[in-house]
Amino acid sequence: MLQLHDHGPIRELRLDRPPVNALSPDLLRALRAQLVQAKADAVAAVVLSGAPGRFSGGLDVPAFLALSPDQLREAWVALFDLLHELAHAPMPVVAALTGHSPAGGTVLSLYADHRIMAEGKYLVGLNEVQVGLSVPQVLYTALAHIVGTRQAHRLAMTGLLIDAAEAHRVGLVDELVPVDNVISSAIAWAEDLLKRPRNAMLKTRQLARQDLQAAFASVTPTLIDDVVQTWYSEETQATLKQLVSRLKKA
């Protein structure tokens, strides 16, 4: 489900849940636990990666659809807990987007300090609206932090999935490299960052991420209740089931 690879002071957390690295509740919890462990181990930087051609297909929608209301609520809490851990990580985080990274894959990358993506026809973006889910404030703030308010409005409202070149053009990702070089490039970026005087770099990083962290004040029990209620709405259920049907035929 999750591989750990240490590259000197840099720890790579590699999603390993074939076939598409879909984010199940167990994977969300495991990833958060490893971020907590990285902090305890005083890891200097973290790289989030996936398989060649596929970083993550996003939330495991079939698994989420099979959950009871209480289990679904716990699963969404697990997602927001993971994002909180990423946003408050004391060490730099690099997202190595090794391929397709829609929805939840993109969400994880928004809380990284740098995003390197495989060049080519790989897709990235927040397509929540297309599957009947609204974008919570905490995610919209993270998107706007990366691409600015105008592009955040366009991308979130329409639920667009865009290819790597367009993602680079609008600033959703910072670099494009061949798919086989994504992880090594992410490690190299982290190694270069760590050459800076550490205290100065970390204090400035903390300043730059204040809006990401402050946005978690909006993640309340009321928000979770609203997400669960929306999930069970007629419109969202119909859209999600159509999505699952298409996935089974693919």
PDB file of C-alpha atoms in Angstrom:
ATOM      1  CA  MET A   1       0.000   0.000   0.000  1.00  0.00           C
ATOM      2  CA  LEU A   2       2.876   2.371   0.784  1.00  0.00           C
ATOM      3  CA  GLN A   3       6.606   1.964   0.202  1.00  0.00           C
ATOM      4  CA  LEU A   4       9.280   3.843   2.142  1.00  0.00           C
ATOM      5  CA  HIS A   5      12.616   4.696   0.554  1.00  0.00           C
ATOM      6  CA  ASP A   6      15.233   6.762   2.349  1.00  0.00           C
ATOM      7  CA  HIS A   7      17.576   8.812   0.176  1.00  0.00           C
ATOM      8  CA  GLY A   8      19.976  10.132   2.763  1.00  0.00           C
ATOM      9  CA  PRO A   9      18.028  12.704   4.810  1.00  0.00           C
ATOM     10  CA  ILE A  10      15.088  12.607   2.355  1.00  0.00           C
ATOM     11  CA  ARG A  11      12.285  10.071   2.770  1.00  0.00           C
ATOM     12  CA  GLU A  12      10.216   9.004  -0.213  1.00  0.00           C
ATOM     13  CA  LEU A  13       6.678   7.833   0.498  1.00  0.00           C
ATOM     14  CA  ARG A  14       5.624   5.921  -2.599  1.00  0.00           C
ATOM     15  CA  LEU A  15       1.968   5.048  -3.123  1.00  0.00           C
ATOM     16  CA  ASP A  16       1.757   1.343  -3.930  1.00  0.00           C
ATOM     17  CA  ARG A  17      -1.862   0.300  -4.274  1.00  0.00           C
ATOM     18  CA  PRO A  18      -2.364  -1.122  -7.778  1.00  0.00           C
ATOM     19  CA  PRO A  19      -3.823  -0.652 -10.224  1.00  0.00           C
ATOM     20  CA  VAL A  20      -4.252   3.137  -9.900  1.00  0.00           C
ATOM     21  CA  ASN A  21      -3.126   4.020  -6.361  1.00  0.00           C
ATOM     22  CA  ALA A  22      -6.689   4.940  -5.437  1.00  0.00           C
ATOM     23  CA  LEU A  23      -6.920   6.544  -2.009  1.00  0.00           C
ATOM     24  CA  SER A  24      -8.801   4.146   0.246  1.00  0.00           C
ATOM     25  CA  PRO A  25      -9.498   5.064   3.881  1.00  0.00           C
ATOM     26  CA  ASP A  26      -6.709   2.689   4.960  1.00  0.00           C
ATOM     27  CA  LEU A  27      -4.213   4.291   2.584  1.00  0.00           C
ATOM     28  CA  LEU A  28      -5.164   7.774   3.811  1.00  0.00           C
ATOM     29  CA  ARG A  29      -4.509   6.706   7.394  1.00  0.00           C
ATOM     30  CA  ALA A  30      -1.267   4.930   6.497  1.00  0.00           C
ATOM     31  CA  LEU A  31       0.065   7.963   4.667  1.00  0.00           C
ATOM     32  CA  ARG A  32      -0.742  10.240   7.593  1.00  0.00           C
ATOM     33  CA  ALA A  33       0.926   7.811  10.007  1.00  0.00           C
ATOM     34  CA  GLN A  34       4.089   7.846   7.910  1.00  0.00           C
ATOM     35  CA  LEU A  35       4.158  11.638   7.835  1.00  0.00           C
ATOM     36  CA  VAL A  36       3.896  11.620  11.627  1.00  0.00           C
ATOM     37  CA  GLN A  37       6.732   9.073  11.727  1.00  0.00           C
ATOM     38  CA  ALA A  38       8.860  11.185   9.385  1.00  0.00           C
ATOM     39  CA  LYS A  39       8.460  14.080  11.798  1.00  0.00           C
ATOM     40  CA  ALA A  40       9.433  11.866  14.741  1.00  0.00           C
ATOM     41  CA  ASP A  41      12.482  10.634  12.796  1.00  0.00           C
ATOM     42  CA  ALA A  42      13.530  14.244  12.052  1.00  0.00           C
ATOM     43  CA  VAL A  43      13.502  13.545   8.320  1.00  0.00           C
ATOM     44  CA  ALA A  44      14.825  16.605   6.464  1.00  0.00           C
ATOM     45  CA  ALA A  45      12.370  16.432   3.532  1.00  0.00           C
ATOM     46  CA  VAL A  46       9.641  14.170   2.160  1.00  0.00           C
ATOM     47  CA  VAL A  47       8.885  13.151  -1.422  1.00  0.00           C
ATOM     48  CA  LEU A  48       5.417  11.834  -2.273  1.00  0.00           C
ATOM     49  CA  SER A  49       5.503   9.611  -5.344  1.00  0.00           C
ATOM     50  CA  GLY A  50       3.578   6.953  -7.222  1.00  0.00           C
ATOM     51  CA  ALA A  51       3.972   4.430 -10.037  1.00  0.00           C
ATOM     52  CA  PRO A  52       5.174   5.366 -13.535  1.00  0.00           C
ATOM     53  CA  GLY A  53       2.149   6.687 -15.396  1.00  0.00           C
ATOM     54  CA  ARG A  54      -0.047   6.924 -12.320  1.00  0.00           C
ATOM     55  CA  PHE A  55       0.525   8.997  -9.199  1.00  0.00           C
ATOM     56  CA  SER A  56      -2.988   8.461  -7.859  1.00  0.00           C
ATOM     57  CA  GLY A  57      -6.417   8.029  -9.392  1.00  0.00           C
ATOM     58  CA  GLY A  58      -7.946   9.964  -6.491  1.00  0.00           C
ATOM     59  CA  LEU A  59     -10.369   8.669  -3.905  1.00  0.00           C
ATOM     60  CA  ASP A  60     -11.359   5.020  -4.206  1.00  0.00           C
ATOM     61  CA  VAL A  61     -14.946   5.852  -5.148  1.00  0.00           C
ATOM     62  CA  PRO A  62     -16.220   2.228  -5.253  1.00  0.00           C
ATOM     63  CA  ALA A  63     -14.832   1.650  -1.756  1.00  0.00           C
ATOM     64  CA  PHE A  64     -16.319   4.897  -0.461  1.00  0.00           C
ATOM     65  CA  LEU A  65     -19.718   4.037  -1.960  1.00  0.00           C
ATOM     66  CA  ALA A  66     -19.713   0.755  -0.006  1.00  0.00           C
ATOM     67  CA  LEU A  67     -19.262   2.485   3.367  1.00  0.00           C
ATOM     68  CA  SER A  68     -21.999   3.040   5.921  1.00  0.00           C
ATOM     69  CA  PRO A  69     -22.752   6.678   6.826  1.00  0.00           C
ATOM     70  CA  ASP A  70     -20.617   6.443   9.983  1.00  0.00           C
ATOM     71  CA  GLN A  71     -17.757   4.809   8.102  1.00  0.00           C
ATOM     72  CA  LEU A  72     -18.013   7.434   5.358  1.00  0.00           C
ATOM     73  CA  ARG A  73     -17.764  10.198   7.918  1.00  0.00           C
ATOM     74  CA  GLU A  74     -14.660   8.556   9.401  1.00  0.00           C
ATOM     75  CA  ALA A  75     -13.148   8.275   5.919  1.00  0.00           C
ATOM     76  CA  TRP A  76     -13.610  11.985   5.213  1.00  0.00           C
ATOM     77  CA  VAL A  77     -12.138  12.790   8.617  1.00  0.00           C
ATOM     78  CA  ALA A  78      -9.147  10.628   7.652  1.00  0.00           C
ATOM     79  CA  LEU A  79      -8.700  12.643   4.438  1.00  0.00           C
ATOM     80  CA  PHE A  80      -8.825  16.006   6.190  1.00  0.00           C
ATOM     81  CA  ASP A  81      -6.512  14.729   8.940  1.00  0.00           C
ATOM     82  CA  LEU A  82      -3.993  13.720   6.270  1.00  0.00           C
ATOM     83  CA  LEU A  83      -4.225  17.099   4.560  1.00  0.00           C
ATOM     84  CA  HIS A  84      -3.792  18.843   7.921  1.00  0.00           C
ATOM     85  CA  GLU A  85      -0.640  16.794   8.510  1.00  0.00           C
ATOM     86  CA  LEU A  86       0.699  17.743   5.083  1.00  0.00           C
ATOM     87  CA  ALA A  87      -0.095  21.423   5.543  1.00  0.00           C
ATOM     88  CA  HIS A  88       1.598  21.490   8.941  1.00  0.00           C
ATOM     89  CA  ALA A  89       4.542  19.245   8.033  1.00  0.00           C
ATOM     90  CA  PRO A  90       7.674  20.736   9.641  1.00  0.00           C
ATOM     91  CA  MET A  91       9.832  19.601   6.722  1.00  0.00           C
ATOM     92  CA  PRO A  92       9.602  20.485   3.011  1.00  0.00           C
ATOM     93  CA  VAL A  93       7.409  18.186   0.934  1.00  0.00           C
ATOM     94  CA  VAL A  94       7.827  17.563  -2.794  1.00  0.00           C
ATOM     95  CA  ALA A  95       5.083  15.971  -4.898  1.00  0.00           C
ATOM     96  CA  ALA A  96       6.519  13.680  -7.581  1.00  0.00           C
ATOM     97  CA  LEU A  97       3.511  13.330  -9.880  1.00  0.00           C
ATOM     98  CA  THR A  98       4.570  10.262 -11.827  1.00  0.00           C
ATOM     99  CA  GLY A  99       1.527  10.265 -14.112  1.00  0.00           C
ATOM    100  CA  HIS A 100      -2.226  10.775 -13.888  1.00  0.00           C
ATOM    101  CA  SER A 101      -3.115  12.720 -10.736  1.00  0.00           C
ATOM    102  CA  PRO A 102      -6.815  13.663 -10.841  1.00  0.00           C
ATOM    103  CA  ALA A 103      -8.979  14.691  -7.885  1.00  0.00           C
ATOM    104  CA  GLY A 104      -7.430  13.322  -4.687  1.00  0.00           C
ATOM    105  CA  GLY A 105      -4.054  13.002  -6.399  1.00  0.00           C
ATOM    106  CA  THR A 106      -4.115  16.713  -7.133  1.00  0.00           C
ATOM    107  CA  VAL A 107      -5.369  17.468  -3.628  1.00  0.00           C
ATOM    108  CA  LEU A 108      -2.321  15.817  -2.057  1.00  0.00           C
ATOM    109  CA  SER A 109       0.000  17.820  -4.299  1.00  0.00           C
ATOM    110  CA  LEU A 110      -1.570  21.153  -3.326  1.00  0.00           C
ATOM    111  CA  TYR A 111      -0.070  20.886   0.152  1.00  0.00           C
ATOM    112  CA  ALA A 112       3.456  20.194  -1.115  1.00  0.00           C
ATOM    113  CA  ASP A 113       6.099  22.887  -1.453  1.00  0.00           C
ATOM    114  CA  HIS A 114       6.945  21.904  -5.017  1.00  0.00           C
ATOM    115  CA  ARG A 115       5.269  19.803  -7.709  1.00  0.00           C
ATOM    116  CA  ILE A 116       7.168  17.938 -10.441  1.00  0.00           C
ATOM    117  CA  MET A 117       5.005  16.149 -13.018  1.00  0.00           C
ATOM    118  CA  ALA A 118       5.605  13.671 -15.812  1.00  0.00           C
ATOM    119  CA  GLU A 119       5.405  15.374 -19.178  1.00  0.00           C
ATOM    120  CA  GLY A 120       2.869  14.061 -21.651  1.00  0.00           C
ATOM    121  CA  LYS A 121      -0.885  13.483 -21.746  1.00  0.00           C
ATOM    122  CA  TYR A 122      -1.255  12.843 -18.037  1.00  0.00           C
ATOM    123  CA  LEU A 123      -4.202  14.545 -16.336  1.00  0.00           C
ATOM    124  CA  VAL A 124      -4.377  16.606 -13.180  1.00  0.00           C
ATOM    125  CA  GLY A 125      -7.046  18.805 -11.591  1.00  0.00           C
ATOM    126  CA  LEU A 126      -9.886  19.036  -9.111  1.00  0.00           C
ATOM    127  CA  ASN A 127     -12.835  17.417 -10.887  1.00  0.00           C
ATOM    128  CA  GLU A 128     -15.057  17.289  -7.792  1.00  0.00           C
ATOM    129  CA  VAL A 129     -17.810  19.373  -9.403  1.00  0.00           C
ATOM    130  CA  GLN A 130     -17.995  16.931 -12.312  1.00  0.00           C
ATOM    131  CA  VAL A 131     -18.835  14.101  -9.920  1.00  0.00           C
ATOM    132  CA  GLY A 132     -21.372  16.082  -7.904  1.00  0.00           C
ATOM    133  CA  LEU A 133     -19.199  17.307  -5.029  1.00  0.00           C
ATOM    134  CA  SER A 134     -18.516  20.916  -4.139  1.00  0.00           C
ATOM    135  CA  VAL A 135     -14.962  21.990  -3.352  1.00  0.00           C
ATOM    136  CA  PRO A 136     -14.560  22.703   0.388  1.00  0.00           C
ATOM    137  CA  GLN A 137     -13.052  26.038   1.410  1.00  0.00           C
ATOM    138  CA  VAL A 138      -9.880  24.387   2.709  1.00  0.00           C
ATOM    139  CA  LEU A 139      -9.181  22.851  -0.721  1.00  0.00           C
ATOM    140  CA  TYR A 140     -10.121  25.988  -2.635  1.00  0.00           C
ATOM    141  CA  THR A 141      -7.729  28.028  -0.492  1.00  0.00           C
ATOM    142  CA  ALA A 142      -4.928  25.569  -1.261  1.00  0.00           C
ATOM    143  CA  LEU A 143      -5.682  25.717  -4.997  1.00  0.00           C
ATOM    144  CA  ALA A 144      -5.711  29.531  -4.971  1.00  0.00           C
ATOM    145  CA  HIS A 145      -2.450  29.511  -2.992  1.00  0.00           C
ATOM    146  CA  ILE A 146      -0.850  27.648  -5.904  1.00  0.00           C
ATOM    147  CA  VAL A 147      -2.450  29.095  -9.054  1.00  0.00           C
ATOM    148  CA  GLY A 148      -3.975  32.414  -7.933  1.00  0.00           C
ATOM    149  CA  THR A 149      -7.613  33.390  -7.580  1.00  0.00           C
ATOM    150  CA  ARG A 150      -8.506  33.656 -11.274  1.00  0.00           C
ATOM    151  CA  GLN A 151      -7.261  30.213 -12.244  1.00  0.00           C
ATOM    152  CA  ALA A 152      -8.614  28.691  -9.022  1.00  0.00           C
ATOM    153  CA  HIS A 153     -12.069  30.044  -9.908  1.00  0.00           C
ATOM    154  CA  ARG A 154     -11.869  28.599 -13.423  1.00  0.00           C
ATOM    155  CA  LEU A 155     -10.457  25.207 -12.487  1.00  0.00           C
ATOM    156  CA  ALA A 156     -12.565  24.533  -9.389  1.00  0.00           C
ATOM    157  CA  MET A 157     -15.917  25.785 -10.696  1.00  0.00           C
ATOM    158  CA  THR A 158     -15.716  23.770 -13.917  1.00  0.00           C
ATOM    159  CA  GLY A 159     -14.007  20.703 -12.455  1.00  0.00           C
ATOM    160  CA  LEU A 160     -11.512  20.706 -15.305  1.00  0.00           C
ATOM    161  CA  LEU A 161      -8.938  17.992 -15.731  1.00  0.00           C
ATOM    162  CA  ILE A 162      -5.993  19.409 -17.670  1.00  0.00           C
ATOM    163  CA  ASP A 163      -2.898  17.841 -19.178  1.00  0.00           C
ATOM    164  CA  ALA A 164       0.623  18.343 -17.891  1.00  0.00           C
ATOM    165  CA  ALA A 165       1.486  21.161 -20.300  1.00  0.00           C
ATOM    166  CA  GLU A 166      -1.592  23.188 -19.344  1.00  0.00           C
ATOM    167  CA  ALA A 167      -0.990  22.470 -15.659  1.00  0.00           C
ATOM    168  CA  HIS A 168       2.516  23.876 -16.018  1.00  0.00           C
ATOM    169  CA  ARG A 169       1.244  26.901 -17.918  1.00  0.00           C
ATOM    170  CA  VAL A 170      -1.228  27.868 -15.172  1.00  0.00           C
ATOM    171  CA  GLY A 171       1.184  27.063 -12.346  1.00  0.00           C
ATOM    172  CA  LEU A 172      -0.568  23.992 -10.973  1.00  0.00           C
ATOM    173  CA  VAL A 173       2.743  22.151 -11.326  1.00  0.00           C
ATOM    174  CA  ASP A 174       6.211  23.675 -11.195  1.00  0.00           C
ATOM    175  CA  GLU A 175       8.259  21.412 -13.482  1.00  0.00           C
ATOM    176  CA  LEU A 176       7.727  18.868 -16.236  1.00  0.00           C
ATOM    177  CA  VAL A 177      10.245  16.078 -16.781  1.00  0.00           C
ATOM    178  CA  PRO A 178      10.191  12.663 -18.503  1.00  0.00           C
ATOM    179  CA  VAL A 179       8.191  10.144 -16.510  1.00  0.00           C
ATOM    180  CA  ASP A 180      11.264   8.092 -15.583  1.00  0.00           C
ATOM    181  CA  ASN A 181      12.962  11.181 -14.128  1.00  0.00           C
ATOM    182  CA  VAL A 182      10.155  12.475 -11.920  1.00  0.00           C
ATOM    183  CA  ILE A 183      11.234  10.892  -8.647  1.00  0.00           C
ATOM    184  CA  SER A 184      14.950  11.587  -9.122  1.00  0.00           C
ATOM    185  CA  SER A 185      14.140  15.197 -10.028  1.00  0.00           C
ATOM    186  CA  ALA A 186      12.025  15.571  -6.889  1.00  0.00           C
ATOM    187  CA  ILE A 187      14.842  14.214  -4.748  1.00  0.00           C
ATOM    188  CA  ALA A 188      17.323  16.539  -6.472  1.00  0.00           C
ATOM    189  CA  TRP A 189      15.059  19.543  -5.844  1.00  0.00           C
ATOM    190  CA  ALA A 190      14.832  18.655  -2.155  1.00  0.00           C
ATOM    191  CA  GLU A 191      18.599  18.133  -1.940  1.00  0.00           C
ATOM    192  CA  ASP A 192      19.192  21.567  -3.444  1.00  0.00           C
ATOM    193  CA  LEU A 193      16.708  23.196  -1.048  1.00  0.00           C
ATOM    194  CA  LEU A 194      18.427  21.585   1.918  1.00  0.00           C
ATOM    195  CA  LYS A 195      21.685  23.334   0.981  1.00  0.00           C
ATOM    196  CA  ARG A 196      20.171  26.593   2.279  1.00  0.00           C
ATOM    197  CA  PRO A 197      20.731  27.661   5.893  1.00  0.00           C
ATOM    198  CA  ARG A 198      18.086  25.453   7.491  1.00  0.00           C
ATOM    199  CA  ASN A 199      16.597  27.748  10.120  1.00  0.00           C
ATOM    200  CA  ALA A 200      16.231  30.648   7.683  1.00  0.00           C
ATOM    201  CA  MET A 201      14.650  28.399   5.056  1.00  0.00           C
ATOM    202  CA  LEU A 202      12.198  26.763   7.470  1.00  0.00           C
ATOM    203  CA  LYS A 203      11.096  30.046   9.053  1.00  0.00           C
ATOM    204  CA  THR A 204      10.454  31.563   5.627  1.00  0.00           C
ATOM    205  CA  ARG A 205       8.616  28.403   4.551  1.00  0.00           C
ATOM    206  CA  GLN A 206       6.385  28.648   7.598  1.00  0.00           C
ATOM    207  CA  LEU A 207       5.535  32.246   6.744  1.00  0.00           C
ATOM    208  CA  ALA A 208       4.677  31.309   3.154  1.00  0.00           C
ATOM    209  CA  ARG A 209       2.327  28.513   4.276  1.00  0.00           C
ATOM    210  CA  GLN A 210       0.297  30.430   6.858  1.00  0.00           C
ATOM    211  CA  ASP A 211      -2.787  30.708   4.655  1.00  0.00           C
ATOM    212  CA  LEU A 212      -2.740  26.945   3.960  1.00  0.00           C
ATOM    213  CA  GLN A 213      -2.659  26.204   7.676  1.00  0.00           C
ATOM    214  CA  ALA A 214      -5.193  28.844   8.711  1.00  0.00           C
ATOM    215  CA  ALA A 215      -7.738  27.444   6.232  1.00  0.00           C
ATOM    216  CA  PHE A 216      -8.117  24.327   8.365  1.00  0.00           C
ATOM    217  CA  ALA A 217     -10.174  26.374  10.818  1.00  0.00           C
ATOM    218  CA  SER A 218     -13.009  25.790   8.315  1.00  0.00           C
ATOM    219  CA  VAL A 219     -12.797  22.003   8.775  1.00  0.00           C
ATOM    220  CA  THR A 220     -15.445  21.610  11.446  1.00  0.00           C
ATOM    221  CA  PRO A 221     -17.912  18.842  12.309  1.00  0.00           C
ATOM    222  CA  THR A 222     -20.506  20.886  10.432  1.00  0.00           C
ATOM    223  CA  LEU A 223     -18.371  20.797   7.290  1.00  0.00           C
ATOM    224  CA  ILE A 224     -17.925  17.028   7.573  1.00  0.00           C
ATOM    225  CA  ASP A 225     -21.680  16.615   8.053  1.00  0.00           C
ATOM    226  CA  ASP A 226     -22.293  18.704   4.944  1.00  0.00           C
ATOM    227  CA  VAL A 227     -19.843  16.631   2.884  1.00  0.00           C
ATOM    228  CA  VAL A 228     -21.536  13.399   3.990  1.00  0.00           C
ATOM    229  CA  GLN A 229     -25.000  14.806   3.306  1.00  0.00           C
ATOM    230  CA  THR A 230     -23.930  15.917  -0.179  1.00  0.00           C
ATOM    231  CA  TRP A 231     -22.419  12.485  -0.840  1.00  0.00           C
ATOM    232  CA  TYR A 232     -25.791  10.861  -0.226  1.00  0.00           C
ATOM    233  CA  SER A 233     -27.762  13.374  -2.288  1.00  0.00           C
ATOM    234  CA  GLU A 234     -29.620  11.996  -5.297  1.00  0.00           C
ATOM    235  CA  GLU A 235     -27.556  14.027  -7.770  1.00  0.00           C
ATOM    236  CA  THR A 236     -24.184  13.019  -6.329  1.00  0.00           C
ATOM    237  CA  GLN A 237     -25.046   9.338  -5.917  1.00  0.00           C
ATOM    238  CA  ALA A 238     -26.258   9.110  -9.515  1.00  0.00           C
ATOM    239  CA  THR A 239     -23.129  10.835 -10.814  1.00  0.00           C
ATOM    240  CA  LEU A 240     -20.761   8.700  -8.728  1.00  0.00           C
ATOM    241  CA  LYS A 241     -22.456   5.466  -9.774  1.00  0.00           C
ATOM    242  CA  GLN A 242     -22.170   6.493 -13.427  1.00  0.00           C
ATOM    243  CA  LEU A 243     -18.473   7.123 -12.821  1.00  0.00           C
ATOM    244  CA  VAL A 244     -18.001   3.673 -11.298  1.00  0.00           C
ATOM    245  CA  SER A 245     -19.844   2.103 -14.232  1.00  0.00           C
ATOM    246  CA  ARG A 246     -17.507   3.850 -16.687  1.00  0.00           C
ATOM    247  CA  LEU A 247     -14.457   2.721 -14.708  1.00  0.00           C
ATOM    248  CA  LYS A 248     -15.596  -0.907 -14.833  1.00  0.00           C
ATOM    249  CA  LYS A 249     -15.880  -0.716 -18.621  1.00  0.00           C
ATOM    250  CA  ALA A 250     -12.490   0.974 -19.065  1.00  0.00           C
TER     251      ALA A 250
END
